[in-house]
Coordinates of C-alpha atoms in Angstrom, one line a residue:
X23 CA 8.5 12.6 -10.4
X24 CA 8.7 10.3 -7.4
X25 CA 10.5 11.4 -4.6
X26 CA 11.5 10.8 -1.4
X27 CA 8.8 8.7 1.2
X28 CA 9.1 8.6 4.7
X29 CA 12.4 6.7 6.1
X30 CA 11.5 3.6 8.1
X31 CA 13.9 1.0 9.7
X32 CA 14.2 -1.7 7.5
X33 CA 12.3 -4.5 10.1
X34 CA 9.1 -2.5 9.7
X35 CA 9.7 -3.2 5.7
X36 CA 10.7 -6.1 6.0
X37 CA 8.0 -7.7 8.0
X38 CA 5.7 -5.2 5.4
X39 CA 6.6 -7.1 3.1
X40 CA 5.9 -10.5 4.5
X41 CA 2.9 -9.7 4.8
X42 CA 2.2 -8.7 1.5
X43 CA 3.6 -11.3 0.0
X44 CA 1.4 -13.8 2.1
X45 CA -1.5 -11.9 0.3
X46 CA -0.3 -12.3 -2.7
X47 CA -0.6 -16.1 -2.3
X48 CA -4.1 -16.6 -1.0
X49 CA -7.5 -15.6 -3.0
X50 CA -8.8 -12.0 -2.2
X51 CA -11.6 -11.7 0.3
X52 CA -12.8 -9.0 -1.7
X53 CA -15.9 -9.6 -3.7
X54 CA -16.4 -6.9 -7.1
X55 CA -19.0 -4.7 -6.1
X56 CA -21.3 -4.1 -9.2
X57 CA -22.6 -0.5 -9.7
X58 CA -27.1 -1.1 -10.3
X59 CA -28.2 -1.0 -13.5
X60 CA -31.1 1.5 -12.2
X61 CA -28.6 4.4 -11.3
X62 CA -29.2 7.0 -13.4
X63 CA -25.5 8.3 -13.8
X64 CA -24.2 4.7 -15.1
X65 CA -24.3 5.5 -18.8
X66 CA -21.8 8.3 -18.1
X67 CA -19.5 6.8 -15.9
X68 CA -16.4 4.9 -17.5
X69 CA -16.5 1.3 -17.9
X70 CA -13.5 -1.3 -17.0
X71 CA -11.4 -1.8 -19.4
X72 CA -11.0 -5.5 -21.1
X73 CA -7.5 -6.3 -20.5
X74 CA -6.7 -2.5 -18.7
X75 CA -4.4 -2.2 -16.1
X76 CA -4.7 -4.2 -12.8
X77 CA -3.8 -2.9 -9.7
X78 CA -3.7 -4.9 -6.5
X79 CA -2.3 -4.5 -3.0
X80 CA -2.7 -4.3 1.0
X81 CA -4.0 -1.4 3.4
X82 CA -3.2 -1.1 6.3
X83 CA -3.2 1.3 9.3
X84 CA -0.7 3.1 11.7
X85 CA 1.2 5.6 12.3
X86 CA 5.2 6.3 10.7
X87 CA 6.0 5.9 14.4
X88 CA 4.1 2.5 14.9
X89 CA 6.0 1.3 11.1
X90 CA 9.5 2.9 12.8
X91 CA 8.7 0.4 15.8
X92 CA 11.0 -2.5 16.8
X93 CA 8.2 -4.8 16.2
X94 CA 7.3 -3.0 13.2
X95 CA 4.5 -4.3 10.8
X96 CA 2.9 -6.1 13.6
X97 CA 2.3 -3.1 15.8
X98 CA -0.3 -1.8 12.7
X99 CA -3.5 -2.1 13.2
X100 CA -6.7 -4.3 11.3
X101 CA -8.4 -1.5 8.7
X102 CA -11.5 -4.0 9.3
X103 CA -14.0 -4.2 6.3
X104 CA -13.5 -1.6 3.4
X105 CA -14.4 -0.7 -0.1
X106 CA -11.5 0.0 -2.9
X107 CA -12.8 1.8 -5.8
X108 CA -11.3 3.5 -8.8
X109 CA -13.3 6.9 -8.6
X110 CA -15.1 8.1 -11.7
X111 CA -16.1 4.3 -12.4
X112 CA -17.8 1.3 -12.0
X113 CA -14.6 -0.8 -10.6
X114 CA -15.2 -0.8 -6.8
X115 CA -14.4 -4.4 -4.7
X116 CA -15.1 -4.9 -0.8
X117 CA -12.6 -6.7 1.6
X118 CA -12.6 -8.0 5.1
X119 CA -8.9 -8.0 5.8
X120 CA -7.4 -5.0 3.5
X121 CA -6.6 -7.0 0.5
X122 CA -7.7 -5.7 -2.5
X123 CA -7.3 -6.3 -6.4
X124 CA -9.3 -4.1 -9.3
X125 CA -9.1 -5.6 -12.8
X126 CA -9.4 -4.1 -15.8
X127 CA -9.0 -0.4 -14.9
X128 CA -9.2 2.0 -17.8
X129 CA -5.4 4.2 -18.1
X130 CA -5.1 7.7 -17.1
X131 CA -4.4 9.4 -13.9
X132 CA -6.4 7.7 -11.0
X133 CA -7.4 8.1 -8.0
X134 CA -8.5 5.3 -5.7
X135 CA -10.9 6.0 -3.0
X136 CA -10.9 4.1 0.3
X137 CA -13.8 3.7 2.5
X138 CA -15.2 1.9 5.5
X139 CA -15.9 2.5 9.3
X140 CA -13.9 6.2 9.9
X141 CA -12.4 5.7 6.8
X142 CA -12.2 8.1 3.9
X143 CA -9.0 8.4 2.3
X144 CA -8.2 9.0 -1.3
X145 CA -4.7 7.9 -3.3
X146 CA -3.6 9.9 -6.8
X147 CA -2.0 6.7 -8.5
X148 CA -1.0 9.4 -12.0
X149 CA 0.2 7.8 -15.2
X150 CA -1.2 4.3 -14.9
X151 CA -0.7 2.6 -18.5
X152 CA -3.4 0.5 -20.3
X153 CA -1.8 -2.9 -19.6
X154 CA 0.0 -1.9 -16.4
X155 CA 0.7 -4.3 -12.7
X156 CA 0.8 -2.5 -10.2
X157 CA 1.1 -4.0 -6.4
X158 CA 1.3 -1.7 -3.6
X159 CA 1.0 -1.5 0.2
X160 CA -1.2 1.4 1.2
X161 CA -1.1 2.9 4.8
X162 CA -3.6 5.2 6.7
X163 CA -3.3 7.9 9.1
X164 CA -6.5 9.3 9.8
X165 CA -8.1 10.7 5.9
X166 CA -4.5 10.1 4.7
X167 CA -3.2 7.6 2.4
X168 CA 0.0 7.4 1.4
X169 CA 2.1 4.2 -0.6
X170 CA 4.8 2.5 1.3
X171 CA 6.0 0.3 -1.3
X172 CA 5.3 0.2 -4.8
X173 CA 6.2 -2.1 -8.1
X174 CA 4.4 -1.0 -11.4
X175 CA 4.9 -3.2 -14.4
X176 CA 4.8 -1.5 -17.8
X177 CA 4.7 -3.4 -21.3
X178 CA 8.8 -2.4 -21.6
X179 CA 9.9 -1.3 -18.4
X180 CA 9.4 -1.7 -14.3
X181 CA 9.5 0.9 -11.9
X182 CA 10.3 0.1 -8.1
X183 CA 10.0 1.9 -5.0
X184 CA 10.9 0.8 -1.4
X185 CA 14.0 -0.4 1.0
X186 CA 16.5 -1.9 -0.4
X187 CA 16.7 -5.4 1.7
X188 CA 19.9 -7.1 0.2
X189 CA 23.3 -6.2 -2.1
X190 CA 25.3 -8.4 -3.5
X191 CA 28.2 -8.2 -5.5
X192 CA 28.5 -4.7 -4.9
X193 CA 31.7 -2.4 -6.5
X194 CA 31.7 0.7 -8.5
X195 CA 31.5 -0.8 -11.1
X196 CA 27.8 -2.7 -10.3
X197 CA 26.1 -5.2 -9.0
X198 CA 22.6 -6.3 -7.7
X199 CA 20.5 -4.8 -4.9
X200 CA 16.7 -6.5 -4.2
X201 CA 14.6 -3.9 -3.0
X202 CA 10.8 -3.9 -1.8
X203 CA 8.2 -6.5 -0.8
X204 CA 8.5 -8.3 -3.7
X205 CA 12.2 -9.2 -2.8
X206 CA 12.7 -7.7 -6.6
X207 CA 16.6 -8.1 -8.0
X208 CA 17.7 -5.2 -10.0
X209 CA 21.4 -5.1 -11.8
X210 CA 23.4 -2.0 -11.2
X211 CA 25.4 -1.3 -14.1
X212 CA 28.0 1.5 -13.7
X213 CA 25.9 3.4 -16.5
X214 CA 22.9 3.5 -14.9
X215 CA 21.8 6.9 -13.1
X216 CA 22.2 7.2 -9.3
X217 CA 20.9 10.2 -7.5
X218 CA 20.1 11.7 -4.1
X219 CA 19.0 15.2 -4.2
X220 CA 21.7 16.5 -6.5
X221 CA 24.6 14.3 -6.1
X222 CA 25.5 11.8 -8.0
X223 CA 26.2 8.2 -6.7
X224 CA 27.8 5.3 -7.5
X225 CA 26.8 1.7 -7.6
X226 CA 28.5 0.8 -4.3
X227 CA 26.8 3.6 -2.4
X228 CA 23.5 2.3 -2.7
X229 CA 23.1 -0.2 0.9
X230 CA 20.5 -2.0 2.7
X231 CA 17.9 0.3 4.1
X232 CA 18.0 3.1 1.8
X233 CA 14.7 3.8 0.1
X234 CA 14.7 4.2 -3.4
X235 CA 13.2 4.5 -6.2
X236 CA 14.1 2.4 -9.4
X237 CA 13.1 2.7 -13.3
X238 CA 14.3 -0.4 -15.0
X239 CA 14.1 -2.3 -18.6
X240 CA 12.7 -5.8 -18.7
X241 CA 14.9 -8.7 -18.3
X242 CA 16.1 -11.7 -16.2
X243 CA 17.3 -9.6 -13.8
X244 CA 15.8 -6.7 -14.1
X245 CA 18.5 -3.6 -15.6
X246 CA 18.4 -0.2 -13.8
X247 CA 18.6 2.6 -15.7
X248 CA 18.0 5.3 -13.0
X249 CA 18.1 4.7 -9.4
X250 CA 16.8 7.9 -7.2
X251 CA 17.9 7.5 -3.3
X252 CA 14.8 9.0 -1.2
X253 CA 15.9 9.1 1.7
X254 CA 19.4 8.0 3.9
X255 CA 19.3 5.2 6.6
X256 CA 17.7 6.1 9.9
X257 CA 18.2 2.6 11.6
X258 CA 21.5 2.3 14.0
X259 CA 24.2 2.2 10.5
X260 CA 24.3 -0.9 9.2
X261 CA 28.1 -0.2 8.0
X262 CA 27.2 1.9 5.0
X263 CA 28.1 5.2 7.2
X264 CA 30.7 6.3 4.6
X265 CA 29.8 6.9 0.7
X266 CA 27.8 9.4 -0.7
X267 CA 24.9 8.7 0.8
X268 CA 26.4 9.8 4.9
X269 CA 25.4 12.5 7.0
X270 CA 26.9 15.7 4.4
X271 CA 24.5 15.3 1.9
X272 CA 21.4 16.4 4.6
X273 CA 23.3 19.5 4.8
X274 CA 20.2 21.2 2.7
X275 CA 17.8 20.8 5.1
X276 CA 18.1 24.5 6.3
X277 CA 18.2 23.9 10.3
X278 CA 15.5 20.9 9.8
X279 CA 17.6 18.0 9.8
X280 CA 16.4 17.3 13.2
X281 CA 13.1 16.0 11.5
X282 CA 12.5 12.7 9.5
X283 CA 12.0 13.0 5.4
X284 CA 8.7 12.8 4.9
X285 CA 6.7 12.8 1.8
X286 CA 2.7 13.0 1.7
X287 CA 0.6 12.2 -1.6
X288 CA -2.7 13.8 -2.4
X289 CA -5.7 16.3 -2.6
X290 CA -5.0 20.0 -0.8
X291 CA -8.1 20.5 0.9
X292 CA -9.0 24.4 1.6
X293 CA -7.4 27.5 0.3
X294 CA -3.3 27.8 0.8
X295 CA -3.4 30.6 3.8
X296 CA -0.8 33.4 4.3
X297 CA 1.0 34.9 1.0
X298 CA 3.6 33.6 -0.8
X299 CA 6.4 32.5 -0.5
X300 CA 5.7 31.0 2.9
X301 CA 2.1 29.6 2.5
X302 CA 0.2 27.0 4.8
X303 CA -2.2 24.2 3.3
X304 CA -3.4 21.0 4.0
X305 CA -3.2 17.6 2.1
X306 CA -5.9 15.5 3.9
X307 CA -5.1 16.0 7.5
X308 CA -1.5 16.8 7.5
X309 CA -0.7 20.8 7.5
X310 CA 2.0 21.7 5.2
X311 CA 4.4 25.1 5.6
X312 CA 6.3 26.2 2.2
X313 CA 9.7 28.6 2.7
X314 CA 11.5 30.9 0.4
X315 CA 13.6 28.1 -0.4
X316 CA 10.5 25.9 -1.7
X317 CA 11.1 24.3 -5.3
X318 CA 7.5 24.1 -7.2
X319 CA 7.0 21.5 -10.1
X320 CA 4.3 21.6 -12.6
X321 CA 2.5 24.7 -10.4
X322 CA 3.5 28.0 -8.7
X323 CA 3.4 29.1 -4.9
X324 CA 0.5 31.6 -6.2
X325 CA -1.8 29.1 -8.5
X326 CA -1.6 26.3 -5.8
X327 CA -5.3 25.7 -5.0
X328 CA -7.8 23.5 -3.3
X329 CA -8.8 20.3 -4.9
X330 CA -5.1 20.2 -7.0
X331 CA -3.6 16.8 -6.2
X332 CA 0.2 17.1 -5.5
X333 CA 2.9 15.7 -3.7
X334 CA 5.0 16.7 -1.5
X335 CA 8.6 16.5 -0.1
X336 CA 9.8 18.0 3.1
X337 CA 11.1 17.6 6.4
X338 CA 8.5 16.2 9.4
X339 CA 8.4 18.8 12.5
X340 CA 7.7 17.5 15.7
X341 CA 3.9 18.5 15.3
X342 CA 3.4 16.1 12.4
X343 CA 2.9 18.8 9.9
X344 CA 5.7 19.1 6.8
X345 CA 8.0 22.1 6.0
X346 CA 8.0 21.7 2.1
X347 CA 11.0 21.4 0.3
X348 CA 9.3 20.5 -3.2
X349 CA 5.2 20.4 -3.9
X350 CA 4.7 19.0 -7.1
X351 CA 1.1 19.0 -9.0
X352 CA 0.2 15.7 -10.2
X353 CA -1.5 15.2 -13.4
X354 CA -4.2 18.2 -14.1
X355 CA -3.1 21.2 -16.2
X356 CA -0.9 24.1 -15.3
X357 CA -0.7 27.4 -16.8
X358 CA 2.0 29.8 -17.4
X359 CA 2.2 32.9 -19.3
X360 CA -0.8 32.0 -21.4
X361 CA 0.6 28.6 -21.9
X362 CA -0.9 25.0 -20.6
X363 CA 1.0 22.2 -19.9
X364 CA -0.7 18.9 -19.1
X365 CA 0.7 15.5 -18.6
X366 CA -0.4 11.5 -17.7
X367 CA -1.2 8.6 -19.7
X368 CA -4.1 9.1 -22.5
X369 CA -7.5 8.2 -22.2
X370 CA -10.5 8.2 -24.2
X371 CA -8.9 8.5 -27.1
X372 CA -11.3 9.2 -30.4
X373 CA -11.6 11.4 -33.6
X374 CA -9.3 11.5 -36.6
X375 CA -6.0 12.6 -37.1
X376 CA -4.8 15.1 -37.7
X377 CA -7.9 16.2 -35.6
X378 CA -7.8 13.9 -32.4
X379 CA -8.9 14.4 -29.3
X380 CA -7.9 12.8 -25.7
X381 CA -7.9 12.9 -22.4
X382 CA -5.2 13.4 -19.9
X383 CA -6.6 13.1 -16.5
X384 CA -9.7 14.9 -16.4
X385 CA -8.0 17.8 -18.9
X386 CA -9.7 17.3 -22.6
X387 CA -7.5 17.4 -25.5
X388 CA -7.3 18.3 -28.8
X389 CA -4.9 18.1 -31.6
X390 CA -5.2 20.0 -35.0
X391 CA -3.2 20.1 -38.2
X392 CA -0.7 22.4 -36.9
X393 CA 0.0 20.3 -33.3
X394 CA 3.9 18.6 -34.0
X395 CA 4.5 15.1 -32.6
X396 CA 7.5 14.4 -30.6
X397 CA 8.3 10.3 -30.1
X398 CA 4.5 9.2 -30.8
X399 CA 2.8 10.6 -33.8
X400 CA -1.2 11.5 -34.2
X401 CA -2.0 7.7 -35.4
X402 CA 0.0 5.8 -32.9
X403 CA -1.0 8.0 -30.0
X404 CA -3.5 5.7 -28.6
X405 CA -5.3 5.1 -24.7
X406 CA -2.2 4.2 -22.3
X407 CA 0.5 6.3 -24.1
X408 CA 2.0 8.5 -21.3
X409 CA 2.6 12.1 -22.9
X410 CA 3.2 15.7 -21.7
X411 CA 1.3 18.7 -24.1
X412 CA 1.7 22.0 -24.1
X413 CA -1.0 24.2 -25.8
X414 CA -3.2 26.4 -25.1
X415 CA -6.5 26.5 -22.8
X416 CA -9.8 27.2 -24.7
X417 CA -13.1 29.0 -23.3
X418 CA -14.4 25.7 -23.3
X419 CA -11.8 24.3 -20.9
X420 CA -10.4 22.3 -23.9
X421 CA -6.2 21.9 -24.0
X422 CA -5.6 23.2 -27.9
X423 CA -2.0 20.9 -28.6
X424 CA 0.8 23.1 -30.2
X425 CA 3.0 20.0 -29.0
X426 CA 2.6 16.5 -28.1
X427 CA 5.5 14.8 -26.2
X428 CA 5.7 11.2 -24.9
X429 CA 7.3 10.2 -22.0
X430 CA 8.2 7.0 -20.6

């Protein structure tokens, strides 16, 4: 699930996604770095994809206080020279100025890996399809990377997530808001599904400088089907003060609605500390608290561990660190009651139906005569198909499929 990101003024965006865009239009500076054919570990590492997924963007550094800045994008500084890479393979480029693009990257639940001078970041990117686009701007703060804007390009839909910069046309019953760097139109129909939290919205309480998230179907615009609000304005209003997206719906945030929303995205690094239900971790640099009133998706406040890549939703204390107010697990397998649930998008698909096997991250699969199909059957389920299984967990570490699900 994608949640909410950290809320900046719409300026620091805005001028985000100027410069972005002005990437987009000249050649990348990176040049492909290519792994040597003496290494011994090359046989076993995953080759690019012909035709995979491509995924392209901009890094850049700063704080959320230097993007909340008047001057906004400009106040960030130069990453300098770094190196992109898809870990686990052979797709790696190098650029001078933080551009980046990796072609033909195999599908599955990637992580990238970003290096250079005091850099060493990592970015989950989970359920990346075989023939997906994705474009994002990347920021750092210290080992921490985390996506500030986001457009991913699937073979039937589009998914979006960033400020909305313009509405037009706005009533209840739709109308067209352009969100993200891209300056990407989406249509609003009064059917679609509008969210924040657990309220329900309607079309004309979705304004400029909300962040969102958007899932869309393909089209001339663009048609939203669900539209998730992350986060409410934190400029000076821009006359959206009333609707459902004011000031009463923060009343969750349990005496921490002095803080920003904040959400961080990636590896916990060293054992949670304390005992459950209030337990303290780390995702890169940034320490994380969890309450009694924590919501846990996909693992539990006890089987949280080092090395599980998550993300997480919370409220920003002055320190910098997060009180949690959701950790979800992303990708990887979690187990409960003797059951194992794993989800992503397939990879390394091979054997023979009805006995196939798969991978979904780095969780192996395998189906048997018994495993029942739900939206994709054994012979169609092929690398790039997003799916959810539940099964159970062999001695060899293998996922046995009682059920195969896909999801979109």
């Amino acid at each position: 699930m994608m949640r909410r990101m950290l809320g900046f003024p719409m300026m620091a965006m805005a001028a985000a996604i100027a410069v972005s865009a002005a990437a987009c239009s000249k050649a990348n500076s990176g040049s492909p770095v290519a792994p040597s054919a003496s290494t011994p570990q090359a046989v076993s590492t995953p080759a690019p994809v012909v035709g995979g997924a491509s995924i392209s963007g901009t890094v850049v550094t700063g704080s959320a206080s230097a993007l909340a800045a008047p001057s906004g994008f400009a106040t960030l500084g130069s990453v300098g020279r770094i190196t992109v890479s898809v870990t686990g393979t052979s797709i790696s480029v190098v650029s001078d100025d933080g551009n980046f693009t990796l072609q033909n990257v195999p599908p599955g639940d990637l992580t990238l890996s970003i290096t250079g001078a005091g850099i060493n970041a990592v970015l989950p990117l989970p359920g990346v399809g075989l023939n997906d686009q994705l474009r994002l701007t990347v920021r750092l703060e210290g080992s921490s990377a985390q996506v500030e804007d986001m457009k991913q390009e699937s073979s039937d839909k589009v998914e979006v997530e960033g400020v909305i910069t313009a509405v037009t046309g706005m009533t209840s019953a739709g109308g067209t808001i352009v969100v993200g760097r891209d300056n990407t139109a989406v249509l609003v129909p009064a059917a679609a599904s509008i969210t924040k939290g657990g309220t329900t919205l309607k079309p004309n309480d979705l304004a400029v400088g909300l962040r969102v998230h958007v899932r869309a179907t393909k089209g001339t615009p663009l048609t939203a089907t669900e539209v998730i609000v992350q986060n409410t304005s934190t400029g000076n209003g821009n006359g959206n003060g009333n609707g459902g997206s004011g000031s009463g719906d923060d009343s969750d945030d349990d005496g921490d609605d002095d803080g920003d929303e904040a959400e961080i995205m990636g590896t916990v690094t060293g054992a949670p500390t304390t005992s459950c239900p209030v337990i303290t971790f780390y995702v890169g640099t940034t320490k994380v608290t969890t309450t009694a009133g924590t919501t846990f998706d996909d693992v539990t406040c006890s089987t949280l561990k080092s090395g599980d890549q998550v993300k997480v939703e919370g409220v920003r204390q002055t320190d910098g660190s997060i009180v949690a107010k959701e950790v979800e697990k992303r990708g990887g397998t979690t187990t409960t009651g003797g059951t194992s649930k794993a989800s992503g998008a397939v990879s390394e698909a091979g054997g023979t139906c009805p006995e196939k096997t798969f991978k979904l991250g780095t969780t192996k699969v395998r189906t048997t005569s018994t495993t029942k199909f739900e939206g994709v059957s054994c012979s169609t389920l092929t690398n790039g198909v997003k799916v959810e299984v539940t099964g159970s967990t062999q001695s060899d570490g293998v996922l046995l499929a009682s059920t195969v699900e896909k999801r979109s």
